Amino acid sequence: MFIGVDYYPEQWPESRWPEDIRLMKELGVNVVRLAEFGWQLMEPVEGKFDFSLYDRAIDLLTQNGIKIVLGTPTATPPAWLIKKHPEILPVDQNGVTISFGARRHYTVNSEIYREYTKKIVTEMVKHYGQSEHVIGWQTDNEYGHEKSDRSYGEADQKAFQQWLKEKYQTLESLNEAWGTVFWSQTYTQWEQIPVPRKVYQEHNSSLLLDFNRFCADAYTSYNKLQTEILRNFAKEDQFITHNFVYTDQAINQWEMSKDLDLVSFDNYPVWGGLAEPITPAAIAHQHDLCRGTKDGKGFWVMEELSGAQGWSKIGYLPRPGHIKLWTYQAISRGAEAIVYFRWRAAQFGTEEFCHGILDHDGLPKRKFNEVKEIIQSLNKFGDDWISSYYKAEVAAYYDLENAWAWQIQPQSNAFDHKQEFMRYYSPAHRLNAMTDIISKDSNLEGYKAVIVPVYFLTNPAFNEKIRQYAEKGGTVIFSYRSGVKEQNNFVIGETLPGALAEMTGIKIHEYESLQSGQSNKITGKSGSVLEGTESEALIWCDLIEPDTAEVLAEYAGSFYKGTAAITKNQFGKGTVYYIGSAVDEALLHTLYKGIFSEAGVSFTETQNGTELVKRENDGAVYLCVMNHSTENTSALSLPDGKWMDAASDEAFFGEMTLQPLETRVLTKKK
Ligand code: GAL
């Protein structure tokens, strides 16, 4: 398998390169990614290309057996280009032009920028596209990151109007689709349509949703412009990828990935200013998203954190064991290559405090030794491990357009889409149930349970798909505020949950939005799986009227005390749950255990913070066991049989104890 580092030879004197490469070899590195911010070096003056610095670095690296992934440098348009064409700069919602001086200072809607992109990408791939040492390409760097996903300038407005023309054909249908009769917004010319810059309070919600779709499409087409050029000149076996950041930004990873050979992802469980890492489930969910982006295909971690990170503020120092844990977690969930960010901490520039495997002094120390040990272990079993597969029995539905609809109208100041997605995904993670994150185009066959969190903006095709899935015997978990909107972002005209009413067996006539600090209470119904449980009800309360559904829990406060809060309905051969509020982790833990047991989902209870991930192939099963706690040991009951540590060949049976931050891969022959 490939394991490497992100290397910036341009940031060091050439006299240091041989020592860097000597240390890389000692570490066991077999790939480096470079050049993704090197435009000025490769085109110092418009039209004059000079690849000599990277040529020399690549020669040295490859003479030492290290392969190369090249980044196209379009995240950092050089100063000469901005001076000549300031109109390529993006514009924020307040109409303020984003300045040169950091990175990502361009709008994908600038035709001028697209022309310059074509030139630099063409020259670069003509130069390196036939090299046997270059194994792949990364387009740009983290599209949309640092709030660069939406731009509100003149070029953007023109492109938005054009996009709308193609989508709606006539102004009449656009006006109807946006409900522009409201507040006298009817457009009589395409040129009148604004990009959603600052207004008093809020824009039309349908315009906003289309603007997100447009921004995402614009980035997809910009990426395609690059991939088409790369494909024209690159050797067939050079892959093309992009290093995504998985957030709810206006970037459609799923669409964009259709033009990529594989997906990459930058894994930073902790960053500037954070006092501690994000939760194990939050990290896992990003890997599951990556794996789901291209239907289960393995992905690259193009930047795997190896030291404390931050720009003006530095975050938590990863503890001894963290690099290994996060590396193994990524591989267990689908990464087939790991590239550590970064080789060495820079002595200048914005990222002086982004620490790497080496710190500023360039000496191999603790982190170097930790990575060296990881690579040595993976050399032993990594190839077999990554060629095994991850088989999920549970799916969690994620729809980017739904996330955007929530961003536009969170409806409560306590609502955050990612947090709420995680609320319903995390219990499956905590139970170590193998889970895929799926999209509206995924095939549901083969899953024993499908979780559909905060399904606010519905998709007619998915409504039908999930209905059939349940009818044929599947188990579905819906959460609050489901079925509310249709594709134009209009509220549906039927009683809630609309298209989901029959399958959930409920009606919702009233609901209440709760703000931060406000809550209701929920108590489990006696005789149900939730008997004896209690939970806070936060953010939202759907007042459920059961039709054919059975009540599992009800509200304990307010005028709707005694009203159903959580229900279960038999629908066809399947079972459909509806959770009407943002409830506690503990209640969800109990509920999911009950649901999974009934649905025949395999799960393993571990102490909170201990993660198990199973992979298998025809001959063997691999169990990656990870204790995320920095303080507590964790007792674990292994499934039957003799388990061997894949790196050390130690044998384990029955009970085992994991030390804080201990990670192992155990394997058993089938
Ligand atoms: C990533 C980015 C890198 C570097 C890193 C710092 O988001 O792709 O270029 O900025 O963060 O941690």
XYZ file of C-alpha atoms and ligand atoms in Angstrom, residues 8 37 103 141-142 145 243 266 268 271 303 309 311 341 351 354, ligand 1:
28
model
C 6.962 21.174 0.080
C 0.623 25.477 -4.183
C -5.457 31.122 -0.888
C -6.807 21.668 -3.082
C -9.910 21.309 -0.911
C -12.728 25.229 1.962
C -8.847 16.011 -1.620
C -7.981 15.314 4.458
C -7.835 16.390 10.773
C -7.304 21.580 14.480
C -3.526 14.653 4.373
C -2.241 22.094 13.769
C -2.618 29.018 11.927
C 0.518 16.167 6.557
C 1.116 27.682 8.348
C 1.022 23.321 11.271
C -5.663 21.477 5.012
C -5.033 21.987 3.722
C -3.531 22.032 3.817
C -3.132 22.710 5.091
C -3.718 21.960 6.255
C -3.302 22.556 7.575
O -6.997 21.837 5.104
O -5.391 21.190 2.621
O -2.999 22.718 2.707
O -3.607 23.997 5.074
O -5.113 22.001 6.167
O -3.701 21.798 8.648
